[in-house]
Structure formats: structure tokens, C-alpha cells
mmCIF file of C-alpha atoms in Angstrom:
data_model
loop_
_atom_site.group_PDB
_atom_site.id
_atom_site.type_symbol
_atom_site.label_atom_id
_atom_site.label_comp_id
_atom_site.label_asym_id
_atom_site.label_seq_id
_atom_site.Cartn_x
_atom_site.Cartn_y
_atom_site.Cartn_z
ATOM 1 C CA MET A 26 -7.710 -55.476 31.599
ATOM 2 C CA CYS A 27 -5.753 -55.792 28.361
ATOM 3 C CA CYS A 28 -2.864 -57.377 30.241
ATOM 4 C CA ASP A 29 -5.274 -59.836 31.958
ATOM 5 C CA VAL A 30 -6.686 -60.929 28.589
ATOM 6 C CA LEU A 31 -3.213 -61.518 27.137
ATOM 7 C CA GLU A 32 -2.253 -63.711 30.149
ATOM 8 C CA SER A 33 -5.507 -65.785 30.073
ATOM 9 C CA SER A 34 -5.744 -69.454 29.018
ATOM 10 C CA PRO A 35 -7.254 -70.495 25.653
ATOM 11 C CA LYS A 36 -10.515 -71.447 27.372
ATOM 12 C CA GLU A 37 -10.812 -68.041 29.039
ATOM 13 C CA LEU A 38 -10.067 -66.283 25.725
ATOM 14 C CA ALA A 39 -12.851 -68.233 23.994
ATOM 15 C CA GLU A 40 -15.315 -67.235 26.709
ATOM 16 C CA TYR A 41 -14.189 -63.600 26.408
ATOM 17 C CA TYR A 42 -14.662 -63.681 22.640
ATOM 18 C CA GLU A 43 -18.166 -65.188 23.101
ATOM 19 C CA LYS A 44 -19.123 -62.308 25.384
ATOM 20 C CA LEU A 45 -17.976 -59.807 22.762
ATOM 21 C CA LEU A 46 -20.162 -61.486 20.101
ATOM 22 C CA ASN A 47 -23.198 -61.368 22.409
ATOM 23 C CA ILE A 48 -22.615 -57.660 23.052
ATOM 24 C CA SER A 49 -22.293 -57.087 19.287
ATOM 25 C CA ASP A 50 -25.592 -58.848 18.627
ATOM 26 C CA GLU A 51 -27.327 -56.747 21.258
ATOM 27 C CA LEU A 52 -25.983 -53.551 19.640
ATOM 28 C CA ASP A 53 -27.206 -54.762 16.228
ATOM 29 C CA GLY A 54 -30.661 -55.275 17.622
ATOM 30 C CA LYS A 55 -30.726 -51.758 19.034
ATOM 31 C CA ARG A 56 -29.539 -50.274 15.732
ATOM 32 C CA ARG A 57 -32.224 -52.114 13.762
ATOM 33 C CA SER A 58 -34.883 -50.832 16.118
ATOM 34 C CA ASN A 59 -33.574 -47.284 15.463
ATOM 35 C CA GLY A 60 -33.870 -47.574 11.659
ATOM 36 C CA CYS A 61 -30.429 -49.016 10.921
ATOM 37 C CA SER A 62 -29.520 -52.300 9.251
ATOM 38 C CA SER A 63 -26.450 -54.416 9.808
ATOM 39 C CA THR A 64 -24.760 -57.148 7.872
ATOM 40 C CA HIS A 65 -21.473 -58.913 8.432
ATOM 41 C CA ASN A 66 -18.407 -59.293 6.296
ATOM 42 C CA PRO A 67 -17.040 -62.829 5.755
ATOM 43 C CA ASP A 68 -14.590 -62.265 8.628
ATOM 44 C CA GLY A 69 -17.472 -61.548 11.012
ATOM 45 C CA THR A 70 -17.023 -57.778 11.213
ATOM 46 C CA ALA A 71 -20.222 -55.753 11.064
ATOM 47 C CA ILE A 72 -21.185 -53.386 8.228
ATOM 48 C CA ILE A 73 -23.726 -50.816 9.337
ATOM 49 C CA ARG A 74 -26.049 -49.205 6.786
ATOM 50 C CA THR A 75 -28.356 -46.406 7.833
ATOM 51 C CA SER A 76 -31.676 -45.974 6.042
ATOM 52 C CA VAL A 77 -31.164 -42.587 4.266
ATOM 53 C CA PRO A 78 -33.520 -41.050 1.681
ATOM 54 C CA PRO A 79 -32.002 -41.448 -1.851
ATOM 55 C CA GLU A 80 -31.993 -37.676 -2.470
ATOM 56 C CA ASN A 81 -29.682 -37.247 0.533
ATOM 57 C CA VAL A 82 -27.158 -39.826 -0.613
ATOM 58 C CA LEU A 83 -24.001 -38.246 -2.068
ATOM 59 C CA LYS A 84 -22.813 -39.576 -5.398
ATOM 60 C CA HIS A 85 -19.478 -41.336 -5.561
ATOM 61 C CA VAL A 86 -16.785 -39.050 -6.954
ATOM 62 C CA GLU A 87 -13.373 -40.249 -8.075
ATOM 63 C CA TYR A 88 -10.490 -38.691 -6.196
ATOM 64 C CA GLU A 89 -8.883 -35.938 -8.201
ATOM 65 C CA GLU A 90 -5.307 -34.859 -7.611
ATOM 66 C CA PRO A 91 -5.280 -31.163 -6.600
ATOM 67 C CA PRO A 92 -3.516 -28.861 -9.088
ATOM 68 C CA LYS A 93 0.172 -28.575 -8.388
ATOM 69 C CA GLY A 94 2.074 -25.320 -8.470
ATOM 70 C CA ILE A 95 2.840 -24.158 -12.002
ATOM 71 C CA GLU A 96 6.508 -24.280 -12.887
ATOM 72 C CA ALA A 97 8.102 -20.867 -13.365
ATOM 73 C CA GLU A 98 9.164 -21.674 -16.923
ATOM 74 C CA THR A 99 5.622 -22.675 -17.912
ATOM 75 C CA LEU A 100 4.163 -19.654 -16.132
ATOM 76 C CA THR A 101 6.328 -17.102 -17.924
ATOM 77 C CA ASP A 102 5.945 -18.907 -21.251
ATOM 78 C CA VAL A 103 2.136 -18.805 -21.055
ATOM 79 C CA MET A 104 2.076 -15.124 -20.078
ATOM 80 C CA ARG A 105 4.362 -14.226 -22.980
ATOM 81 C CA ARG A 106 2.428 -16.263 -25.557
ATOM 82 C CA LEU A 107 -1.059 -15.613 -24.186
ATOM 83 C CA HIS A 108 -2.313 -13.801 -27.284
ATOM 84 C CA SER A 109 -0.835 -16.292 -29.745
ATOM 85 C CA LEU A 110 -2.084 -19.529 -28.119
ATOM 86 C CA THR A 111 -4.516 -21.646 -30.117
ATOM 87 C CA ALA A 112 -7.852 -22.730 -28.653
ATOM 88 C CA ALA A 113 -6.559 -26.308 -28.329
ATOM 89 C CA GLU A 114 -3.464 -25.161 -26.422
ATOM 90 C CA MET A 115 -5.575 -23.059 -24.061
ATOM 91 C CA ARG A 116 -7.960 -25.962 -23.359
ATOM 92 C CA THR A 117 -4.993 -28.197 -22.515
ATOM 93 C CA LEU A 118 -3.541 -25.588 -20.138
ATOM 94 C CA LEU A 119 -6.922 -25.023 -18.461
ATOM 95 C CA LYS A 120 -7.421 -28.769 -18.011
ATOM 96 C CA GLN A 121 -4.045 -29.010 -16.262
ATOM 97 C CA VAL A 122 -5.222 -26.556 -13.588
ATOM 98 C CA HIS A 123 -8.750 -28.044 -13.350
ATOM 99 C CA GLN A 124 -10.459 -25.143 -15.111
ATOM 100 C CA SER A 125 -13.286 -25.436 -17.627
ATOM 101 C CA GLY A 126 -12.275 -25.757 -21.267
ATOM 102 C CA GLN A 127 -15.717 -24.778 -22.581
ATOM 103 C CA GLY A 128 -16.421 -21.599 -24.522
ATOM 104 C CA THR A 129 -15.109 -19.499 -27.374
ATOM 105 C CA LYS A 130 -11.464 -18.650 -27.921
ATOM 106 C CA LYS A 131 -12.035 -15.238 -26.360
ATOM 107 C CA GLN A 132 -13.643 -16.803 -23.259
ATOM 108 C CA LEU A 133 -10.849 -19.378 -22.962
ATOM 109 C CA ARG A 134 -8.208 -16.675 -23.124
ATOM 110 C CA ALA A 135 -9.993 -14.577 -20.482
ATOM 111 C CA ARG A 136 -10.287 -17.600 -18.167
ATOM 112 C CA LEU A 137 -6.653 -18.577 -18.694
ATOM 113 C CA ARG A 138 -5.522 -14.988 -18.179
ATOM 114 C CA ARG A 139 -7.410 -14.671 -14.878
ATOM 115 C CA TYR A 140 -5.884 -17.854 -13.476
ATOM 116 C CA TYR A 141 -2.336 -17.391 -14.725
ATOM 117 C CA ARG A 142 -2.204 -13.684 -13.929
ATOM 118 C CA LYS A 143 -2.885 -14.456 -10.271
ATOM 119 C CA GLU A 144 -0.183 -17.132 -10.258
ATOM 120 C CA PHE A 145 2.197 -14.875 -12.169
ATOM 121 C CA SER A 146 1.697 -11.991 -9.716
ATOM 122 C CA MET A 147 2.494 -14.308 -6.804
ATOM 123 C CA TYR A 148 5.575 -15.579 -8.620
ATOM 124 C CA ARG A 149 6.814 -12.051 -9.310
ATOM 125 C CA MET A 150 6.272 -11.063 -5.680
ATOM 126 C CA LEU A 151 8.464 -13.981 -4.590
ATOM 127 C CA HIS A 152 11.100 -13.453 -7.271
ATOM 128 C CA ASP A 153 10.873 -9.690 -7.747
ATOM 129 C CA GLY A 154 14.126 -8.266 -8.973
ATOM 130 C CA ASP A 155 16.095 -11.509 -9.164
ATOM 131 C CA CYS A 156 19.754 -10.405 -8.924
ATOM 132 C CA VAL A 157 18.577 -6.765 -8.971
ATOM 133 C CA PRO A 158 18.755 -4.573 -5.842
ATOM 134 C CA ARG A 159 15.229 -3.788 -4.675
ATOM 135 C CA PHE A 160 15.864 -0.041 -4.694
ATOM 136 C CA GLY A 161 18.258 -0.087 -7.667
ATOM 137 C CA ASN A 162 17.371 -0.511 -11.334
ATOM 138 C CA LYS A 163 13.569 -0.622 -11.152
ATOM 139 C CA THR A 164 13.181 -1.124 -14.901
ATOM 140 C CA ALA A 165 15.149 -4.388 -14.732
ATOM 141 C CA ARG A 166 12.345 -5.900 -12.656
ATOM 142 C CA HIS A 167 10.113 -5.741 -15.709
ATOM 143 C CA PHE A 168 12.333 -5.919 -18.793
ATOM 144 C CA ASP A 169 15.613 -7.395 -19.966
ATOM 145 C CA TYR A 170 15.867 -5.144 -23.015
ATOM 146 C CA LEU A 171 14.398 -1.926 -24.378
ATOM 147 C CA VAL A 172 14.070 -1.220 -28.117
ATOM 148 C CA ALA A 173 14.192 2.505 -28.968
ATOM 149 C CA ILE A 174 12.458 3.393 -32.248
ATOM 150 C CA ASP A 175 12.053 6.664 -34.145
ATOM 151 C CA PHE A 176 10.660 6.365 -37.695
ATOM 152 C CA GLU A 177 11.156 8.826 -40.515
ATOM 153 C CA CYS A 178 8.253 9.148 -42.940
ATOM 154 C CA THR A 179 7.257 10.740 -46.216
ATOM 155 C CA CYS A 180 5.905 14.229 -45.666
ATOM 156 C CA VAL A 181 5.055 17.561 -47.239
ATOM 157 C CA GLU A 182 4.919 20.940 -45.577
ATOM 158 C CA VAL A 183 1.816 21.579 -43.404
ATOM 159 C CA ILE A 184 -0.706 18.992 -44.564
ATOM 160 C CA TYR A 185 -2.077 17.363 -41.445
ATOM 161 C CA ASP A 186 -3.820 14.373 -43.043
ATOM 162 C CA TYR A 187 -1.008 13.540 -45.478
ATOM 163 C CA PRO A 188 -0.701 9.718 -45.876
ATOM 164 C CA HIS A 189 2.701 9.303 -44.237
ATOM 165 C CA GLU A 190 4.706 6.211 -45.209
ATOM 166 C CA ILE A 191 7.706 4.979 -43.239
ATOM 167 C CA ILE A 192 10.936 5.468 -45.203
ATOM 168 C CA GLU A 193 13.482 4.796 -42.430
ATOM 169 C CA PHE A 194 13.065 1.945 -39.948
ATOM 170 C CA PRO A 195 15.694 2.170 -37.167
ATOM 171 C CA ALA A 196 15.961 0.441 -33.792
ATOM 172 C CA VAL A 197 18.449 0.595 -30.917
ATOM 173 C CA LEU A 198 18.761 -2.258 -28.422
ATOM 174 C CA ILE A 199 19.420 -1.379 -24.767
ATOM 175 C CA ASP A 200 20.557 -3.956 -22.207
ATOM 176 C CA VAL A 201 18.567 -2.892 -19.132
ATOM 177 C CA ARG A 202 20.747 -4.540 -16.500
ATOM 178 C CA GLN A 203 24.004 -3.285 -17.970
ATOM 179 C CA MET A 204 22.385 0.047 -18.923
ATOM 180 C CA ARG A 205 24.169 0.305 -22.254
ATOM 181 C CA ILE A 206 23.466 0.139 -26.008
ATOM 182 C CA VAL A 207 24.329 -3.323 -27.352
ATOM 183 C CA ASP A 208 23.174 -3.218 -30.988
ATOM 184 C CA THR A 209 21.446 -1.162 -33.671
ATOM 185 C CA PHE A 210 19.225 -1.933 -36.667
ATOM 186 C CA ARG A 211 18.419 0.168 -39.687
ATOM 187 C CA THR A 212 16.845 -0.203 -43.084
ATOM 188 C CA PHE A 213 15.415 2.349 -45.472
ATOM 189 C CA VAL A 214 11.957 1.615 -46.877
ATOM 190 C CA ARG A 215 10.559 2.158 -50.354
ATOM 191 C CA PRO A 216 7.203 3.999 -50.215
ATOM 192 C CA GLU A 217 4.458 2.579 -52.437
ATOM 193 C CA LYS A 218 1.564 5.049 -52.239
ATOM 194 C CA ASN A 219 3.709 8.116 -52.977
ATOM 195 C CA PRO A 220 7.018 6.671 -54.266
ATOM 196 C CA THR A 221 8.509 10.068 -55.172
ATOM 197 C CA LEU A 222 9.797 12.010 -52.185
ATOM 198 C CA ASP A 223 8.804 15.649 -51.803
ATOM 199 C CA PRO A 224 11.765 18.103 -51.781
ATOM 200 C CA PHE A 225 10.690 19.232 -48.298
ATOM 201 C CA CYS A 226 10.966 15.610 -47.080
ATOM 202 C CA ILE A 227 14.424 15.140 -48.631
ATOM 203 C CA GLN A 228 15.712 18.330 -47.023
ATOM 204 C CA LEU A 229 14.186 17.529 -43.606
ATOM 205 C CA THR A 230 15.312 13.903 -43.302
ATOM 206 C CA GLY A 231 18.439 13.813 -45.462
ATOM 207 C CA ILE A 232 17.036 10.722 -47.174
ATOM 208 C CA SER A 233 17.520 10.845 -50.933
ATOM 209 C CA GLN A 234 15.320 9.395 -53.657
ATOM 210 C CA GLU A 235 18.066 6.892 -54.521
ATOM 211 C CA MET A 236 18.122 5.570 -50.941
ATOM 212 C CA VAL A 237 14.436 4.633 -50.980
ATOM 213 C CA ASP A 238 14.355 3.441 -54.599
ATOM 214 C CA SER A 239 16.831 0.661 -53.769
ATOM 215 C CA ALA A 240 15.220 -0.189 -50.412
ATOM 216 C CA PRO A 241 12.738 -2.990 -49.609
ATOM 217 C CA VAL A 242 9.014 -2.278 -49.265
ATOM 218 C CA PHE A 243 7.629 -2.081 -45.727
ATOM 219 C CA LYS A 244 6.552 -5.741 -45.426
ATOM 220 C CA ASP A 245 10.070 -6.892 -46.257
ATOM 221 C CA ALA A 246 11.648 -4.231 -44.045
ATOM 222 C CA TYR A 247 9.465 -5.323 -41.131
ATOM 223 C CA ARG A 248 10.520 -8.934 -41.714
ATOM 224 C CA LEU A 249 14.172 -7.877 -41.544
ATOM 225 C CA PHE A 250 13.448 -6.097 -38.256
ATOM 226 C CA ARG A 251 11.806 -9.211 -36.787
ATOM 227 C CA ASP A 252 14.763 -11.333 -37.910
ATOM 228 C CA TRP A 253 17.056 -8.928 -36.063
ATOM 229 C CA MET A 254 14.911 -9.244 -32.926
ATOM 230 C CA THR A 255 15.005 -13.043 -33.213
ATOM 231 C CA GLN A 256 18.808 -12.940 -33.344
ATOM 232 C CA HIS A 257 18.680 -11.321 -29.901
ATOM 233 C CA ASN A 258 16.086 -13.799 -28.631
ATOM 234 C CA LEU A 259 13.358 -11.157 -28.447
ATOM 235 C CA GLY A 260 10.053 -12.866 -29.080
ATOM 236 C CA ASP A 261 7.212 -14.882 -27.547
ATOM 237 C CA SER A 262 9.499 -17.218 -25.592
ATOM 238 C CA GLY A 263 12.611 -15.045 -25.311
ATOM 239 C CA TYR A 264 13.754 -12.132 -23.184
ATOM 240 C CA ARG A 265 11.343 -9.550 -21.799
ATOM 241 C CA TYR A 266 11.361 -6.348 -23.837
ATOM 242 C CA ALA A 267 9.433 -3.171 -24.551
ATOM 243 C CA PHE A 268 9.459 -0.581 -27.310
ATOM 244 C CA VAL A 269 10.410 2.988 -26.380
ATOM 245 C CA THR A 270 9.447 6.064 -28.394
ATOM 246 C CA ASP A 271 9.651 9.836 -28.052
ATOM 247 C CA GLY A 272 5.909 10.507 -27.876
ATOM 248 C CA PRO A 273 2.994 8.387 -29.122
ATOM 249 C CA HIS A 274 3.135 9.105 -32.851
ATOM 250 C CA ASP A 275 5.769 6.621 -34.020
ATOM 251 C CA LEU A 276 3.826 3.480 -33.134
ATOM 252 C CA TRP A 277 0.266 4.696 -32.652
ATOM 253 C CA LYS A 278 0.153 6.932 -35.743
ATOM 254 C CA PHE A 279 2.910 6.141 -38.262
ATOM 255 C CA PHE A 280 3.280 2.396 -37.644
ATOM 256 C CA GLN A 281 -0.460 1.748 -37.357
ATOM 257 C CA PHE A 282 -1.189 3.663 -40.560
ATOM 258 C CA GLN A 283 1.646 1.851 -42.352
ATOM 259 C CA CYS A 284 0.157 -1.499 -41.271
ATOM 260 C CA ILE A 285 -3.114 -0.403 -42.910
ATOM 261 C CA LEU A 286 -1.370 0.705 -46.116
ATOM 262 C CA SER A 287 0.661 -2.515 -46.280
ATOM 263 C CA ASN A 288 -2.416 -4.717 -45.662
ATOM 264 C CA PHE A 289 -1.063 -6.245 -42.442
ATOM 265 C CA GLY A 290 -4.631 -6.954 -41.334
ATOM 266 C CA THR A 291 -3.806 -5.979 -37.766
ATOM 267 C CA VAL A 292 -1.155 -4.224 -35.698
ATOM 268 C CA PRO A 293 1.162 -6.862 -34.135
ATOM 269 C CA HIS A 294 0.269 -7.365 -30.486
ATOM 270 C CA ASP A 295 3.634 -6.426 -28.996
ATOM 271 C CA CYS A 296 3.560 -3.136 -30.927
ATOM 272 C CA ARG A 297 0.220 -2.086 -29.408
ATOM 273 C CA HIS A 298 1.793 -0.994 -26.106
ATOM 274 C CA PHE A 299 4.956 0.991 -25.559
ATOM 275 C CA ILE A 300 6.952 3.312 -23.303
ATOM 276 C CA ASN A 301 6.464 6.984 -24.125
ATOM 277 C CA ILE A 302 9.691 8.344 -22.656
ATOM 278 C CA LYS A 303 8.629 11.968 -23.090
ATOM 279 C CA ARG A 304 5.583 11.332 -20.879
ATOM 280 C CA ILE A 305 7.731 9.708 -18.179
ATOM 281 C CA PHE A 306 10.230 12.582 -18.331
ATOM 282 C CA GLU A 307 7.483 15.185 -17.887
ATOM 283 C CA GLN A 308 5.892 13.256 -15.012
ATOM 284 C CA ARG A 309 9.083 12.425 -13.126
ATOM 285 C CA VAL A 310 11.621 15.104 -14.083
ATOM 286 C CA MET A 311 10.165 18.346 -15.472
ATOM 287 C CA LYS A 312 7.688 19.789 -17.952
ATOM 288 C CA LEU A 313 9.151 20.442 -21.384
ATOM 289 C CA VAL A 314 9.089 23.952 -22.798
ATOM 290 C CA LYS A 315 7.881 24.313 -26.390
ATOM 291 C CA GLY A 316 8.789 27.019 -28.857
ATOM 292 C CA ASN A 317 12.495 27.316 -28.004
ATOM 293 C CA GLY A 318 13.624 25.924 -31.362
ATOM 294 C CA GLN A 319 14.695 22.606 -29.824
ATOM 295 C CA SER A 320 13.120 19.188 -30.260
ATOM 296 C CA GLY A 321 11.740 17.261 -27.304
ATOM 297 C CA ILE A 322 14.757 14.938 -27.380
ATOM 298 C CA GLN A 323 17.153 17.916 -27.321
ATOM 299 C CA ASN A 324 15.320 19.531 -24.407
ATOM 300 C CA MET A 325 15.418 16.307 -22.384
ATOM 301 C CA LEU A 326 19.132 15.827 -23.104
ATOM 302 C CA ALA A 327 19.846 19.451 -22.176
ATOM 303 C CA HIS A 328 18.409 18.856 -18.701
ATOM 304 C CA TYR A 329 21.241 16.357 -18.145
ATOM 305 C CA ASN A 330 23.811 18.656 -19.792
ATOM 306 C CA LEU A 331 24.027 16.283 -22.748
ATOM 307 C CA SER A 332 24.164 17.386 -26.366
ATOM 308 C CA PHE A 333 22.329 15.727 -29.239
ATOM 309 C CA GLU A 334 24.592 13.270 -31.061
ATOM 310 C CA GLY A 335 24.210 13.018 -34.830
ATOM 311 C CA GLN A 336 21.732 14.637 -37.202
ATOM 312 C CA LYS A 337 18.216 15.723 -36.286
ATOM 313 C CA HIS A 338 15.443 13.888 -38.188
ATOM 314 C CA CYS A 339 17.778 10.984 -38.881
ATOM 315 C CA GLY A 340 15.820 8.045 -37.518
ATOM 316 C CA LEU A 341 18.843 6.086 -36.293
ATOM 317 C CA ASP A 342 20.432 9.121 -34.619
ATOM 318 C CA ASP A 343 17.119 10.029 -32.963
ATOM 319 C CA SER A 344 16.780 6.426 -31.716
ATOM 320 C CA ILE A 345 20.333 6.450 -30.308
ATOM 321 C CA ASN A 346 19.603 9.668 -28.407
ATOM 322 C CA ILE A 347 16.342 8.199 -27.069
ATOM 323 C CA ALA A 348 18.406 5.241 -25.847
ATOM 324 C CA ARG A 349 20.842 7.622 -24.136
ATOM 325 C CA LEU A 350 17.892 9.213 -22.330
ATOM 326 C CA CYS A 351 16.604 5.788 -21.257
ATOM 327 C CA ILE A 352 19.981 4.961 -19.753
ATOM 328 C CA LYS A 353 20.173 8.306 -17.941
ATOM 329 C CA LEU A 354 16.678 7.886 -16.460
ATOM 330 C CA MET A 355 17.492 4.331 -15.320
ATOM 331 C CA GLN A 356 20.719 5.566 -13.729
ATOM 332 C CA ASP A 357 18.561 8.063 -11.812
ATOM 333 C CA LYS A 358 16.456 5.094 -10.612
ATOM 334 C CA ILE A 359 13.387 6.212 -12.554
ATOM 335 C CA GLU A 360 11.153 3.323 -13.546
ATOM 336 C CA LEU A 361 10.553 2.943 -17.287
ATOM 337 C CA ARG A 362 7.269 1.113 -17.816
ATOM 338 C CA ILE A 363 4.558 0.690 -20.409
ATOM 339 C CA ASN A 364 2.438 3.841 -20.180
ATOM 340 C CA GLN A 365 0.475 3.938 -23.459
ATOM 341 C CA ARG A 366 -1.298 1.431 -25.661
ATOM 342 C CA MET A 367 -3.630 1.134 -28.637
ATOM 343 C CA THR A 368 -7.206 0.038 -28.113
ATOM 344 C CA GLN A 369 -10.615 0.142 -29.737
ATOM 345 C CA ARG A 370 -12.081 1.673 -26.593
ATOM 346 C CA GLN A 371 -12.243 5.419 -26.218
ATOM 347 C CA ASP A 372 -10.283 6.908 -23.325
ATOM 348 C CA ARG A 373 -12.109 9.792 -21.623
ATOM 349 C CA ASN A 374 -8.784 11.126 -20.386
ATOM 350 C CA GLU A 375 -7.680 11.426 -24.009
ATOM 351 C CA ASP A 376 -10.779 13.492 -24.801
ATOM 352 C CA ARG A 377 -9.805 15.905 -22.040
ATOM 353 C CA ARG A 378 -6.221 15.914 -23.307
ATOM 354 C CA LEU A 379 -7.435 16.839 -26.794
ATOM 355 C CA GLU A 380 -9.348 19.786 -25.366
ATOM 356 C CA GLU A 381 -6.256 20.990 -23.475
ATOM 357 C CA LEU A 382 -4.085 20.464 -26.546
ATOM 358 C CA ALA A 383 -6.449 22.516 -28.692
ATOM 359 C CA LYS A 384 -6.032 25.445 -26.285
ATOM 360 C CA SER A 385 -2.238 25.220 -26.076
ATOM 361 C CA ASP A 386 -1.004 24.148 -29.520
ATOM 362 C CA LYS A 387 -3.253 24.659 -32.526
ATOM 363 C CA ALA A 388 -1.043 22.778 -35.014
ATOM 364 C CA ASP A 389 -0.552 19.726 -32.791
ATOM 365 C CA ALA A 390 -4.260 19.682 -31.971
ATOM 366 C CA SER A 391 -5.306 19.718 -35.640
ATOM 367 C CA ASP A 392 -2.942 16.856 -36.458
ATOM 368 C CA TYR A 393 -3.949 14.847 -33.405
ATOM 369 C CA HIS A 394 -7.709 15.321 -33.954
ATOM 370 C CA ILE A 395 -7.492 14.170 -37.559
ATOM 371 C CA TRP A 396 -5.531 11.017 -36.838
ATOM 372 C CA HIS A 397 -7.504 10.208 -33.701
ATOM 373 C CA ARG A 398 -10.645 10.045 -35.865
ATOM 374 C CA LYS A 399 -8.975 8.302 -38.806
ATOM 375 C CA LEU A 400 -7.143 5.426 -37.102
ATOM 376 C CA PRO A 401 -9.127 2.387 -35.872
ATOM 377 C CA LEU A 402 -7.040 1.844 -32.727
ATOM 378 C CA LYS A 403 -7.205 4.757 -30.314
ATOM 379 C CA LEU A 404 -4.502 5.910 -27.927
ATOM 380 C CA ARG A 405 -5.049 4.989 -24.286
ATOM 381 C CA GLN A 406 -3.012 5.666 -21.150
ATOM 382 C CA VAL A 407 -1.763 2.765 -19.009
ATOM 383 C CA THR A 408 -1.711 3.330 -15.243
ATOM 384 C CA ARG A 409 0.962 1.777 -13.066
ATOM 385 C CA ASP A 410 -1.608 -0.580 -11.517
ATOM 386 C CA GLU A 411 -2.684 -1.730 -14.982
ATOM 387 C CA PHE A 412 0.970 -2.268 -15.854
ATOM 388 C CA LEU A 413 1.914 -4.209 -12.714
ATOM 389 C CA SER A 414 -1.182 -6.426 -12.906
ATOM 390 C CA GLU A 415 -0.581 -6.769 -16.688
ATOM 391 C CA GLU A 416 -4.149 -5.691 -17.308
ATOM 392 C CA TYR A 417 -2.832 -3.633 -20.226
ATOM 393 C CA LEU A 418 -2.283 -6.955 -22.045
ATOM 394 C CA ASP A 419 -6.049 -7.549 -22.130
ATOM 395 C CA CYS A 420 -6.619 -7.332 -25.843
ATOM 396 C CA ASP A 421 -9.875 -5.431 -26.203
ATOM 397 C CA SER A 422 -8.386 -4.211 -29.475
ATOM 398 C CA CYS A 423 -8.086 -7.751 -30.839
ATOM 399 C CA ASP A 424 -9.934 -8.363 -34.078
ATOM 400 C CA GLU A 425 -9.171 -12.070 -34.333
ATOM 401 C CA LEU A 426 -12.152 -14.379 -34.827
ATOM 402 C CA ASP A 427 -13.294 -16.478 -31.886
ATOM 403 C CA GLU A 428 -12.955 -20.218 -32.310
#
């Protein structure tokens, strides 16, 4: 029929067009009788409007471009700086992904964390172990560098609640991919609460009164440490890193208490979670035996037929030996991950641990009980699931004011 119409004369086409108009008018009449109305555009085409109750009419909504995938650089930058973002920055980021920007600073951060954590997990699944064999160096999937720390503090003999002050601040930088030590940091620190060292402390640590008298106070020493980290691009927007200690006391006990003494106001966020290498060793390698006259570091080294290098109770030497252990564990394909953190919430597992500790080691239990009650931020374990999902970064220990 289409071919016939195309081959028809002008007169036949006009008649055909007239028939179409008549059919259109008949259809309009039927629609009007069924509750519909029809008008025509200037070109003669029909516009059909159905009589619909106002409450059933949908409001006109402007087309909104769906959120595009977040660039990897932005994604990693937000996850690294999550706890330092201002309210205005968080509202801007939420607006970009069509999320509400209403609420307090705490609510904004929680909303941003939920959205970006999901995106970040997907990104890590797709890019897991970039340039790293899947079954090779597992630690390199999470971190570029590890920072081994072992403080030395003021002390006297057998006083559990003595107000320890940090007098040696060492750090050893480990390149995770290359599995080697690349740099060290060290500064002595002048104590302010008890500026005169006890003879027991001098003999134990080898740190003389002259060394601390000429040293900076803790606030200045900490600033020097942060400057050293910045030189290696370790910060909010730099390489991924984690602190490593031999046990929980260096950061949870000594560093936290020093922050209180030095009026820091709060423990820096990246210092609130760390890798307790002794805990990983006991879970993945073997239980350590106490009472053999050797330190935990020496016992761990002995398992690998390694001897302790340097002087015991020298903070820098202890940190170097912790770094050697980190490298050995990574070479054995053991994953080094965040396994402890500080929080205001009480951990029931820690309560049970305290009970077990009290039965096994009276001295350690007394010390631990005292500091567990005294310090505002409690020690909490981090499971592997909490680590991989980055739930451990949820700052329920944050004392910043909401905005």
C-alpha cells in the first residue's frame, strides 16, 4: 500500500490525506466520549490529554546526571583524609555523589564513609596487589611502608603507676615491597614532669642525664618526627603506612600518656591503630615462652636463628630489630596488618584477657590493670574483617566537636 501511495497522482494523494483526517476526527470523538480531550498543534498533529485526578499527576522533575564512577586518585585521597576533612569539604563530596549534605559533622563523616568505603572496597578488589603477586607479599597489598617504633621512658624500679615520660623517640622505616630498611629517625627527649633521671633508668637504658638535658621537649621532638615522615611522603595524601610495635604499650600506654602530659588534647588519629608484631608472631608462628631471661624481641629472633643486634633497651636498636622481624615475617608470606587500636569503647575480649593475665603473670597484670583504668582510650583488638573493610578507622574514640 505504501508503494501505491507513493506512485499516486496529486489528486489521489489529497483524497488519501482527507480520509486520514476524517479517521482522526472519528478517533477524537471516541476519546472524548471515554473521558479524554484532544487538541491540535499548529501543524495539525493531535495532542491527547487524559482527565487524571490532580493527586495522581506526577510532578515534573529535572533530569539529573547519574553519579559517575569516582576516580581512583579521589577515592584513595578521601579515604586517607577522612578524619581530617572539614564539614564543608564533606558536603561538597557528598553532593558530587548525590548524597544528602544535611546533618552534623559526625553524621556527614559516617555517610561519606559508608559510600566511599563501598566504592573503595570495589576498587581494591579490582586492583588488589597492583604489581604484587597474589600469593606473594601480602603486606604490600595494604601498605607501602612500615614504621617500627620502640620508645624508652623514664622509670624507677617496680612502681607500676609511675608517670613514664618518653626520653628516646626512635623510628625505623621499612620499604614493604623491597622488604628492607630504608631510613632511621632518632631524637632524645627532655622530660618535664620528672626532669632528673633515676639511676635505675640510666643503667637500664644507657641514656645519661646530659643526653636528655640538651634534648627538645616532647612537642618539639614529635614535630621533628612528623617532619621526617613528611620527607618520605608519609601523611594524609602520601604513601600508605602503619606503625609497628613490640606489644601494645609503646603507643597505647607510653605515647597516649605522653600526649596527656604534653597537653596534645588528643592522640593523633594515625597513632590510634597499629601492628602489634608480637601478637602476630604468637598467632602465626609460635607462643612465646616467658621467664627465660630473654626479651620478646630476642625470643622471636631466636626462632629464626637470628641474634639481637645492638644494645637491649636502646630504643633505636630495639626498633631496628623489630624491623628485622617484620622483614622476616613478610619473607615467610605472613600478612602484617593492623590488629590493635585505641578506643573509648570497652572490649569484652580485653576483660577476659585481663583475667587470664592476672592468673599467669602477676606483675604484668598489676601494671596493665592500673593503666587500663587510668588512660581514657582503651585497647581494642582489630579483627581481619574489620581491617579489610577499614571499619577500624571508624573513630568512636574521636573527641572532636560536631559542626
